[in-house]
C-alpha positions as a printed NumPy array, in Angstrom:
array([[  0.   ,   0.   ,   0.   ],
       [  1.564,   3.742,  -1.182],
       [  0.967,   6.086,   1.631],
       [  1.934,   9.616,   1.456],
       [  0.164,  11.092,   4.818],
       [ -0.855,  10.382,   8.007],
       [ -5.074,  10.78 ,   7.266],
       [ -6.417,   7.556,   6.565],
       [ -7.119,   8.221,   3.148],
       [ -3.611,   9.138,   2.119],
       [ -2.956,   5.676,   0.373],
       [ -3.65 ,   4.437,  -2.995],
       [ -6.335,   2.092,  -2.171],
       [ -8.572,   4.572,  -1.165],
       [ -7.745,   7.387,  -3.76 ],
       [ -8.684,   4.237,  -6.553],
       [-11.815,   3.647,  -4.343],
       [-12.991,   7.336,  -4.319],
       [-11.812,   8.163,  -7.992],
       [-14.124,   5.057,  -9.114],
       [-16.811,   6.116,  -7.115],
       [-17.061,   9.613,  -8.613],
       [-16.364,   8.223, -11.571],
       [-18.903,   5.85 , -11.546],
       [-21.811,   8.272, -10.399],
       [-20.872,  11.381, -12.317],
       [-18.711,   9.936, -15.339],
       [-17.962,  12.776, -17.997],
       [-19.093,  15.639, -15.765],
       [-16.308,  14.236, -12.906],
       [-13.905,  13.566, -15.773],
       [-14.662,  16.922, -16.771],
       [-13.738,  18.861, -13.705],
       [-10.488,  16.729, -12.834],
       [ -9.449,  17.951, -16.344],
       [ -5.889,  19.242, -15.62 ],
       [ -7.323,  22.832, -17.549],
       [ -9.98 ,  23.521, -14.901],
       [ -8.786,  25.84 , -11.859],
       [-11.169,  24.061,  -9.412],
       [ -8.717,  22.235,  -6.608],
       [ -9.277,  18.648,  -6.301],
       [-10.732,  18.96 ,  -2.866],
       [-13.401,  21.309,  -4.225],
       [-14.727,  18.556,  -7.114],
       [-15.032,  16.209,  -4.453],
       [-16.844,  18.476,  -2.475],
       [-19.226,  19.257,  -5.313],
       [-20.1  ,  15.846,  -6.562],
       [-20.11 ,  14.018,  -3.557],
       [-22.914,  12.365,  -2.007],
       [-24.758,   9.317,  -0.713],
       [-24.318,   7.444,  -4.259],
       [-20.354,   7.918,  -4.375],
       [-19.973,   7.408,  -0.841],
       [-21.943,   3.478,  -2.035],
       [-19.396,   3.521,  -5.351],
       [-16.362,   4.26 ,  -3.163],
       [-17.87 ,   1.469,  -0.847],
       [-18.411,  -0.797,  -3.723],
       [-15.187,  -0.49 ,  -5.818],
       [-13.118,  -0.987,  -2.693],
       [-15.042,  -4.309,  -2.155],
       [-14.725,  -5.426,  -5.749],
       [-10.672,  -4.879,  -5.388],
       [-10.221,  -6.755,  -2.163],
       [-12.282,  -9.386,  -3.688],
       [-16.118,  -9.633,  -3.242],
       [-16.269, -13.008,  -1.127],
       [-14.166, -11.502,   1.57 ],
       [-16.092, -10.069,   4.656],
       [-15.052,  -7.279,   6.01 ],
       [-14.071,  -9.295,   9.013],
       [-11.691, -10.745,   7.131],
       [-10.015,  -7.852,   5.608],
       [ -6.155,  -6.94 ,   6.35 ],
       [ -5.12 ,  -4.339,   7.856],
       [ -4.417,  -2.466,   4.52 ],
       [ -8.298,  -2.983,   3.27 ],
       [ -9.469,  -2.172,   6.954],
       [ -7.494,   1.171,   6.382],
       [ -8.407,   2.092,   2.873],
       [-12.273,   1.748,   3.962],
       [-11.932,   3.698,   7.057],
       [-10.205,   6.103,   4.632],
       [-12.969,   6.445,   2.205],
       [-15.673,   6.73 ,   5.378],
       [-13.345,   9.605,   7.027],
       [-13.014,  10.993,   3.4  ],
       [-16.638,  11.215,   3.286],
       [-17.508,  12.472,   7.07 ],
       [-15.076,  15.341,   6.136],
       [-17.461,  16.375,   2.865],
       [-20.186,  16.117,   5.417],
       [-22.174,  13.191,   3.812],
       [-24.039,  11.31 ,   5.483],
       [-22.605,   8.   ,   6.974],
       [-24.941,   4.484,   7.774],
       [-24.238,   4.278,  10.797],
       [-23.294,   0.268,  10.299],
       [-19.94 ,   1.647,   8.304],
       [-19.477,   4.337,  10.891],
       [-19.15 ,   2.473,  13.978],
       [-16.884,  -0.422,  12.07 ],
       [-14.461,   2.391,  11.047],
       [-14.52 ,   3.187,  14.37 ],
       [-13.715,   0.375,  15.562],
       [-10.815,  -0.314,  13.173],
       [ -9.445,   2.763,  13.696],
       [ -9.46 ,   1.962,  17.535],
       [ -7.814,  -1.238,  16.619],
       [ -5.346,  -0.331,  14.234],
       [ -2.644,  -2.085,  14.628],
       [ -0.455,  -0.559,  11.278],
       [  3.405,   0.632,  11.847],
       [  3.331,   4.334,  11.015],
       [  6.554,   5.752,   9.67 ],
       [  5.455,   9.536,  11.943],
       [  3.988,   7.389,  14.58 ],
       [  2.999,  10.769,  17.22 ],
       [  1.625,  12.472,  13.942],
       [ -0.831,   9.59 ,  13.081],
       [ -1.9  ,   8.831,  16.534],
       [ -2.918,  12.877,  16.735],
       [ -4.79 ,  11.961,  13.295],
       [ -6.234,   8.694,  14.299],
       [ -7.666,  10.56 ,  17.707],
       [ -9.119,  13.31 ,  15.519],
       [-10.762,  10.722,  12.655],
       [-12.582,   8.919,  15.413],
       [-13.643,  12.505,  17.253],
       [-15.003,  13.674,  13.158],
       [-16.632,   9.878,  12.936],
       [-18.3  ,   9.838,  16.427],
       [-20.074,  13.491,  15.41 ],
       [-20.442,  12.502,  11.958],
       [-24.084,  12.579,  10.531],
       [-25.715,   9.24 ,   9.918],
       [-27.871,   7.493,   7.633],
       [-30.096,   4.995,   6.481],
       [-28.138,   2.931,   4.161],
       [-31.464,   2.659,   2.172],
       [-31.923,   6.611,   2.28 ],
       [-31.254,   8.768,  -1.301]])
């Protein structure tokens, strides 16, 4: 796993996740504004397209590339990270979270057990994901 940070989803299995779920939900328009000639700043187009069906794409794409018949249970600590990433990712845009995924990011991120190159700095980060989760806005996973 390529990690550049110490927020959860600073690593390449999330940043595939999300891309595929905006991609997936909002095809040419997202390919449109992630077009190297428009001034908007990444963390603006994610702010404007996301929403309760990309948070479900992110979900889904990061399932279908960890492999579909593997519950999350089952997950290493790698997957456990990159979906805890795409649920913090998503808490942050202010989206709101079924409270099923919340609580298990939670948890992971309680448990993580992952050797952190800026140990201090990601403990400071983990504290502060799981603070932004526990006030995080829920949802129906059936809602819009």
């Amino acid at each position: 796993m390529g990690h550049w940070g110490v927020k959860s989803y600073e690593n390449d299995e999330t940043s595939d996740a999300l891309d595929v779920g905006f991609d997936r939900v909002h095809g040419d328009r997202y390919d449109e504004l992630m077009d190297d000639r428009n001034p908007m700043p990444f963390e603006q187009v994610q702010q404007t397209l996301a929403d309760r069906r990309t948070l479900a794409a992110s979900i889904e794409a990061l399932r279908e590339a960890i492999g579909p018949g593997v519950a999350p249970d089952d997950w290493d600590d790698e997957s456990r990270l990159a979906m805890v990433g795409v649920i913090v990712r998503y808490a942050e845009l202010k989206v709101p979270i079924p409270a099923e995924w919340r609580d298990r990011a939670i948890a992971w991120l309680e448990g993580e057990s992952i050797d952190w190159q800026e140990a201090t700095a990601r403990r400071m980060r983990r504290e502060k994901e799981i603070e932004r989760l526990r006030r995080a806005v829920t949802a129906d996973p059936a809602g819009p």
